[in-house]
Amino acid sequence: MPIRSILAGTGAYLPSRVVTNDELARTVDTSDAWIQERTGIRQRHFAAPHETAAFMGTEAARAALAAAGATAADVDGIILATSTPDQAFPATALRVQAALGVTRGFGFDLSAACAGFIYGLSVADNMIRAGGAKGVLVIGSEVYSRILNWEDRGTCVLFGDGAGAVFLRAGDGSGSDRGILSTHIHAQGTLGDILYVDGAVGQRDKPGVLVMNGREVFRHAVTRLAEAVEEALAANGLGHRDVDWLVPHQANRRIIDAMGRKLGLPPERVVVTVDRHANTSAASVPLALAEAIADGRIRPGSLVLLEALGGGLAWGSALVRL
Ligand code: UT7
């Protein structure tokens, strides 16, 4: 019997504090008009001190387990994608494990910047299909507000905080085509200097802030994500018309629209949260997915294409039948 990873439940968490473009423009040399025109962002959520990656990841994971009708006892492993962990170690995933009351299995953090959730799905799916785990939480949780350079208006207006999670459950893949159909992940380390954080705990007294060459990242994002989408469809013998929903990484409305056009999807088939969440890095895809499932847009049976690209460069796609 072939095993499939079924997307059993999704969950989300956003800090209650909403910061509009106008509020940012009081302290940063920018404007609501510029931010909206260039990015589509209207507002973002910023975490309070207690809202760490572990705290928000736990809340999103709890919601995903509840949506799946699962409990802590069903969790064999936790993969948490983040660039903003609570501590160097233990892994933020293990802080989540403890908070959820999970007392067995494995957990680790995954560093692939904005592509982290897609990377996590890929690792979890391969483990499940190989029989190594039956229930895996994949979480993206980020507090980018703590690594932004407030002197750099080209980056500090682009990001927000939040967490999204999915619970994957091993299922029988012989009867239907429900579940993760494929994942593809890629990286090009030679492009590491166009989007990075210039420090970490491994560098004394240099926690680091985000640095980005936006134009270069934009150029690579459009090309690489278009390739990733075609790769996912070709691997499954599917065409553009088979895709019901695109759930893209939420970095810039212009990139999202370009991807929708490439797939020939009408705008109402593309899930957009960048206007309200800004770019939440590894949390952006699971947050968007959780929102569109919770409000009933994405229904059981829908074919959903997920894609993301970020620092590394790292990028990838996942094709999922709900
Ligand atoms: O999640 C990881 C993946 N990340 C991405 O995919 C991000 C990809 N890049 C982008 O989304 C866009 O490149 C940005 C939104 C970052 C920038 O948009 P852009 O259209 O590429 O603008 P730009 O960087 O070329 O800057 C255009 C102008 C510059 O002024 P000059 O040199 O033309 O006079 C900037 O100084 O806009 C200026 N500018 C701003 N003005 C007001 C840059 N940031 C701001 C700002 N407010 N916040």
Coordinates of C-alpha atoms and ligand atoms in Angstrom, one line a residue:
M1 CA 0.0 0.0 0.0
P2 CA 1.6 3.3 -1.0
I3 CA 1.6 5.9 1.9
R4 CA 0.6 9.5 1.3
S5 CA 0.9 12.5 3.6
I6 CA -2.6 13.8 4.2
L7 CA -3.0 17.4 5.1
A8 CA -5.3 16.7 8.1
G9 CA -5.4 20.2 9.7
T10 CA -4.1 23.7 9.4
G11 CA -3.7 26.5 12.1
A12 CA -2.6 30.1 12.3
Y13 CA -1.6 32.7 14.8
L14 CA -1.1 36.4 14.4
P15 CA -0.1 38.9 17.1
S16 CA -2.9 41.3 18.0
R17 CA -0.9 44.4 17.3
V18 CA -1.5 45.7 13.8
V19 CA 0.8 48.3 12.4
T20 CA -0.4 50.3 9.3
N21 CA 1.8 51.8 6.7
D22 CA 0.8 55.3 8.0
E23 CA 2.0 54.3 11.5
L24 CA 5.4 53.2 10.1
A25 CA 5.6 56.4 8.0
R26 CA 5.7 58.4 11.3
T27 CA 9.2 57.1 12.1
V28 CA 10.5 55.8 8.7
D29 CA 11.0 57.9 5.5
T30 CA 8.3 56.2 3.6
S31 CA 4.6 56.5 2.6
D32 CA 1.5 54.4 2.5
A33 CA 1.2 55.1 -1.2
W34 CA 4.8 53.9 -2.0
I35 CA 4.4 50.7 0.1
Q36 CA 1.0 49.8 -1.4
E37 CA 2.1 50.6 -5.0
R38 CA 5.4 48.6 -4.9
T39 CA 4.3 45.7 -2.6
G40 CA 0.5 45.6 -2.0
I41 CA 1.1 45.7 1.7
R42 CA -1.3 47.8 3.8
Q43 CA -0.5 46.6 7.3
R44 CA 1.4 43.9 9.2
H45 CA 1.2 42.3 12.7
F46 CA 4.1 42.9 15.2
A47 CA 4.7 40.6 18.1
A48 CA 4.6 41.7 21.8
P49 CA 7.6 40.6 23.9
H50 CA 6.0 37.3 25.0
E51 CA 5.0 36.4 21.4
T52 CA 8.2 34.5 20.4
A53 CA 8.5 32.0 17.6
A54 CA 7.9 29.2 20.1
F55 CA 4.8 30.9 21.6
M56 CA 3.2 31.6 18.2
G57 CA 4.2 28.3 16.7
T58 CA 2.6 26.5 19.7
E59 CA -0.7 28.4 19.1
A60 CA -0.7 27.6 15.4
A61 CA 0.2 24.0 16.1
R62 CA -2.6 23.7 18.6
A63 CA -5.1 25.0 16.1
A64 CA -3.8 22.6 13.4
L65 CA -4.2 19.6 15.7
A66 CA -7.7 20.7 16.7
A67 CA -8.7 21.1 13.0
A68 CA -7.3 17.6 12.4
G69 CA -9.2 16.1 15.3
A70 CA -5.8 15.0 16.6
T71 CA -4.1 15.2 20.1
A72 CA -0.5 15.5 21.4
A73 CA -0.4 11.6 21.4
D74 CA -0.7 11.6 17.6
V75 CA 2.4 13.7 17.1
D76 CA 5.5 11.7 16.1
G77 CA 7.6 14.7 15.2
I78 CA 7.7 18.5 14.9
I79 CA 9.6 20.4 12.2
L80 CA 9.7 24.1 12.8
A81 CA 10.9 26.4 10.1
T82 CA 12.2 29.8 11.4
S83 CA 15.0 32.3 11.0
T84 CA 14.1 33.9 14.3
P85 CA 14.3 31.1 16.9
D86 CA 13.8 31.8 20.6
Q87 CA 17.2 30.4 21.4
A88 CA 20.2 28.9 19.6
F89 CA 19.2 25.7 21.3
P90 CA 17.1 23.8 22.3
A91 CA 15.4 23.9 19.0
T92 CA 12.3 26.1 19.0
A93 CA 10.4 22.9 17.8
L94 CA 11.2 21.3 21.2
R95 CA 9.9 24.3 23.1
V96 CA 6.7 23.8 21.1
Q97 CA 6.8 20.1 21.8
A98 CA 6.9 20.7 25.6
A99 CA 4.2 23.4 25.4
L100 CA 1.9 21.0 23.5
G101 CA 2.5 18.2 26.0
V102 CA 4.1 15.9 23.4
T103 CA 6.3 13.5 25.3
R104 CA 7.9 11.4 22.5
G105 CA 9.1 11.6 18.9
F106 CA 11.5 14.0 17.3
G107 CA 11.7 17.7 16.8
F108 CA 14.1 20.1 15.0
D109 CA 14.3 23.6 13.5
L110 CA 14.8 24.1 9.8
S111 CA 16.6 27.1 8.4
A112 CA 15.6 27.9 4.8
A113 CA 14.3 31.5 5.3
C114 CA 11.1 32.2 3.4
A115 CA 11.2 28.7 1.8
G116 CA 11.4 27.0 5.2
F117 CA 7.8 25.8 5.3
I118 CA 8.0 24.2 1.8
Y119 CA 11.3 22.6 2.9
G120 CA 9.7 21.4 6.1
L121 CA 6.7 19.9 4.1
S122 CA 9.2 18.1 1.8
V123 CA 11.2 16.6 4.7
A124 CA 8.0 15.5 6.6
D125 CA 6.4 14.1 3.4
N126 CA 9.5 12.0 2.7
M127 CA 9.7 10.7 6.2
I128 CA 6.0 9.8 6.2
R129 CA 6.1 8.1 2.9
A130 CA 9.2 6.1 4.0
G131 CA 7.3 4.9 7.0
G132 CA 9.4 6.9 9.5
A133 CA 6.5 8.8 11.1
K134 CA 2.7 8.8 11.0
G135 CA 1.9 12.2 12.4
V136 CA 4.1 15.3 11.8
L137 CA 3.5 18.9 12.6
V138 CA 5.2 21.3 10.2
I139 CA 5.3 24.9 11.5
G140 CA 6.5 28.2 10.1
S141 CA 6.9 30.8 12.9
E142 CA 8.7 34.1 12.6
V143 CA 9.3 37.4 14.5
Y144 CA 11.0 39.4 11.7
S145 CA 10.2 42.6 13.6
R146 CA 13.2 41.7 15.8
I147 CA 15.7 41.5 12.9
L148 CA 14.7 44.5 10.9
N149 CA 17.0 47.5 10.3
W150 CA 14.8 50.5 11.1
E151 CA 17.3 52.7 9.2
D152 CA 16.7 50.8 5.9
R153 CA 13.4 51.8 4.5
G154 CA 13.9 49.4 1.6
T155 CA 13.4 46.4 3.9
C156 CA 11.8 47.4 7.2
V157 CA 8.4 48.1 5.7
L158 CA 8.2 44.7 4.1
F159 CA 7.9 42.2 6.9
G160 CA 5.5 41.1 9.6
D161 CA 5.3 38.4 12.4
G162 CA 3.1 35.3 12.7
A163 CA 2.9 31.6 12.6
G164 CA 1.2 28.9 10.5
A165 CA 1.1 25.1 11.0
V166 CA -0.2 22.0 9.3
F167 CA -0.6 18.5 10.8
L168 CA 0.3 15.8 8.3
R169 CA -1.1 12.3 8.8
A170 CA 0.0 9.1 7.0
G171 CA -2.9 7.9 4.9
D172 CA -3.6 5.2 2.3
G173 CA -2.6 6.5 -1.1
S174 CA -4.0 3.7 -3.2
G175 CA -7.7 4.7 -3.2
S176 CA -7.6 8.4 -3.9
D177 CA -5.1 11.0 -4.9
R178 CA -5.6 13.0 -1.6
G179 CA -2.5 14.3 0.1
I180 CA 0.9 15.7 -0.9
L181 CA 1.4 14.7 -4.5
S182 CA 5.0 16.0 -4.8
T183 CA 7.5 18.4 -3.3
H184 CA 10.5 19.9 -5.0
I185 CA 13.2 21.9 -3.2
H186 CA 16.2 23.8 -4.5
A187 CA 19.0 26.1 -3.4
Q188 CA 21.7 28.2 -4.9
G189 CA 24.2 29.2 -2.2
T190 CA 26.2 31.4 -4.6
L191 CA 23.3 33.9 -4.3
G192 CA 23.7 34.1 -0.5
D193 CA 24.6 37.8 -0.5
I194 CA 21.5 39.2 -2.1
L195 CA 19.3 38.4 0.9
Y196 CA 20.8 37.6 4.4
V197 CA 20.9 38.4 8.1
D198 CA 24.3 39.9 8.8
G199 CA 24.9 38.1 12.1
A200 CA 23.8 35.4 14.6
V201 CA 24.7 34.0 18.0
G202 CA 27.8 32.4 16.4
Q203 CA 29.2 35.9 15.9
R204 CA 29.9 37.7 19.2
D205 CA 27.9 40.9 19.8
K206 CA 26.3 40.7 16.4
P207 CA 22.7 39.4 16.5
G208 CA 22.2 40.7 12.9
V209 CA 19.7 42.5 10.8
L210 CA 18.1 41.7 7.5
V211 CA 19.9 43.0 4.4
M212 CA 18.4 42.7 0.9
N213 CA 19.0 43.7 -2.7
G214 CA 15.3 43.8 -3.5
R215 CA 15.6 44.2 -7.2
E216 CA 17.9 41.2 -7.6
V217 CA 15.7 39.0 -5.3
F218 CA 12.6 40.1 -7.3
R219 CA 14.3 39.1 -10.6
H220 CA 15.3 35.6 -9.3
A221 CA 11.9 35.1 -7.6
V222 CA 9.9 35.5 -10.8
T223 CA 12.2 33.2 -12.8
R224 CA 12.8 30.5 -10.2
L225 CA 9.2 30.3 -8.9
A226 CA 7.9 30.0 -12.5
E227 CA 10.3 27.1 -13.0
A228 CA 9.3 25.5 -9.7
V229 CA 5.6 25.6 -10.6
E230 CA 6.2 24.0 -14.0
E231 CA 8.4 21.3 -12.4
A232 CA 5.6 20.4 -9.9
L233 CA 3.0 20.1 -12.6
A234 CA 5.2 18.2 -15.0
A235 CA 6.2 15.7 -12.3
N236 CA 2.5 14.8 -11.8
G237 CA 1.5 14.9 -15.5
L238 CA -0.8 17.8 -14.8
G239 CA -1.4 21.1 -16.6
H240 CA -2.2 24.7 -15.6
R241 CA -5.9 24.0 -15.8
D242 CA -5.8 21.3 -13.2
V243 CA -4.7 23.8 -10.5
D244 CA -7.6 25.0 -8.3
W245 CA -5.7 27.3 -6.0
L246 CA -2.3 28.9 -5.9
V247 CA -1.0 29.6 -2.4
P248 CA 2.2 31.6 -3.0
H249 CA 4.8 33.0 -0.7
Q250 CA 3.5 36.5 0.3
A251 CA 6.5 38.8 -0.4
N252 CA 5.2 41.2 -3.0
R253 CA 1.8 41.5 -4.7
R254 CA 3.5 42.0 -8.0
I255 CA 5.4 38.7 -7.8
I256 CA 2.1 37.0 -6.7
D257 CA 0.2 38.4 -9.6
A258 CA 3.0 37.4 -12.1
M259 CA 2.8 33.8 -10.8
G260 CA -1.0 33.8 -11.1
R261 CA -0.8 35.1 -14.7
K262 CA 1.8 32.5 -15.6
L263 CA -0.6 29.8 -14.5
G264 CA -3.5 31.4 -16.2
L265 CA -5.4 31.5 -12.9
P266 CA -8.0 34.2 -12.3
P267 CA -7.1 36.4 -9.3
E268 CA -9.9 34.9 -7.2
R269 CA -8.0 31.6 -7.4
V270 CA -4.8 33.0 -5.9
V271 CA -4.7 33.3 -2.1
V272 CA -3.4 36.8 -1.1
T273 CA -2.6 37.8 2.5
V274 CA 0.4 40.1 1.8
D275 CA -1.9 43.1 2.1
R276 CA -2.7 42.4 5.7
H277 CA 0.2 40.3 6.9
A278 CA 3.1 41.6 4.8
N279 CA 6.0 39.1 4.4
T280 CA 6.0 36.7 7.3
S281 CA 8.8 34.6 5.8
A282 CA 8.4 30.9 6.7
A283 CA 5.0 31.6 8.1
S284 CA 3.5 33.2 5.0
V285 CA 2.4 30.1 3.1
P286 CA 0.9 28.2 6.0
L287 CA -0.8 31.4 7.2
A288 CA -2.4 31.9 3.8
L289 CA -3.3 28.2 3.4
A290 CA -4.9 28.1 6.9
E291 CA -6.9 31.3 6.1
A292 CA -8.3 30.0 2.8
I293 CA -9.2 26.6 4.3
A294 CA -10.8 28.2 7.4
D295 CA -13.0 30.6 5.4
G296 CA -14.1 27.8 3.1
R297 CA -12.5 28.9 -0.2
I298 CA -10.2 25.8 -0.4
R299 CA -12.3 22.7 0.0
P300 CA -11.7 19.0 0.2
G301 CA -10.7 17.7 -3.2
S302 CA -9.0 21.0 -4.3
L303 CA -5.7 20.8 -6.0
V304 CA -3.4 23.4 -4.4
L305 CA 0.0 24.6 -5.5
L306 CA 2.3 26.0 -2.9
E307 CA 5.5 27.9 -3.7
A308 CA 8.1 30.0 -1.9
L309 CA 11.5 31.6 -2.4
G310 CA 13.8 33.3 0.1
G311 CA 17.3 33.9 1.4
G312 CA 19.9 31.3 0.4
L313 CA 18.6 31.5 -2.2
A314 CA 16.3 28.6 -1.3
W315 CA 13.0 27.9 -3.1
G316 CA 10.6 25.1 -3.7
S317 CA 7.0 24.0 -4.4
A318 CA 4.5 21.5 -3.2
L319 CA 1.4 20.2 -4.9
V320 CA -1.3 19.0 -2.5
R321 CA -4.8 17.5 -3.0
L322 CA -6.9 18.6 0.0
Ligands
UT7_1 O1 10.7 36.9 1.0 C1 11.9 36.8 0.4 C2 11.7 37.2 -1.0 N1 11.7 38.7 -1.1 C3 11.2 39.2 -2.2 O2 10.7 38.5 -3.0 C4 11.3 40.7 -2.3 C5 11.6 41.1 -3.7 N2 11.7 42.5 -4.0 C6 10.7 43.4 -3.9 O3 9.6 43.0 -3.5 C7 11.0 44.8 -4.4 O4 12.2 44.8 -5.0 C8 11.0 45.8 -3.2 C9 9.5 46.0 -2.7 C10 11.9 45.4 -2.1 C11 11.4 47.2 -3.8 O5 10.6 47.6 -4.9 P1 11.3 48.1 -6.2 O6 10.3 48.5 -7.1 O7 12.3 47.1 -6.6 O8 12.0 49.5 -5.6 P2 13.6 49.8 -5.6 O9 14.3 49.0 -4.6 O10 14.1 49.7 -7.0 O11 13.5 51.3 -5.2 C12 12.9 52.3 -6.0 C13 12.9 53.6 -5.3 C14 14.3 54.0 -4.8 O12 14.5 55.4 -5.0 P3 15.3 55.9 -6.2 O13 16.7 55.3 -6.0 O14 14.6 55.5 -7.4 O15 15.3 57.4 -6.0 C15 14.2 53.7 -3.3 O16 15.1 54.5 -2.5 O17 12.1 53.6 -4.1 C16 12.8 54.0 -3.0 N3 12.3 53.3 -1.8 C17 11.3 53.8 -1.0 N4 10.6 54.9 -1.0 C18 9.7 55.0 -0.1 C19 12.8 52.1 -1.3 N5 12.1 51.8 -0.2 C20 11.2 52.8 0.0 C21 10.2 53.0 0.9 N6 9.5 54.1 0.9 N7 9.9 52.1 1.9

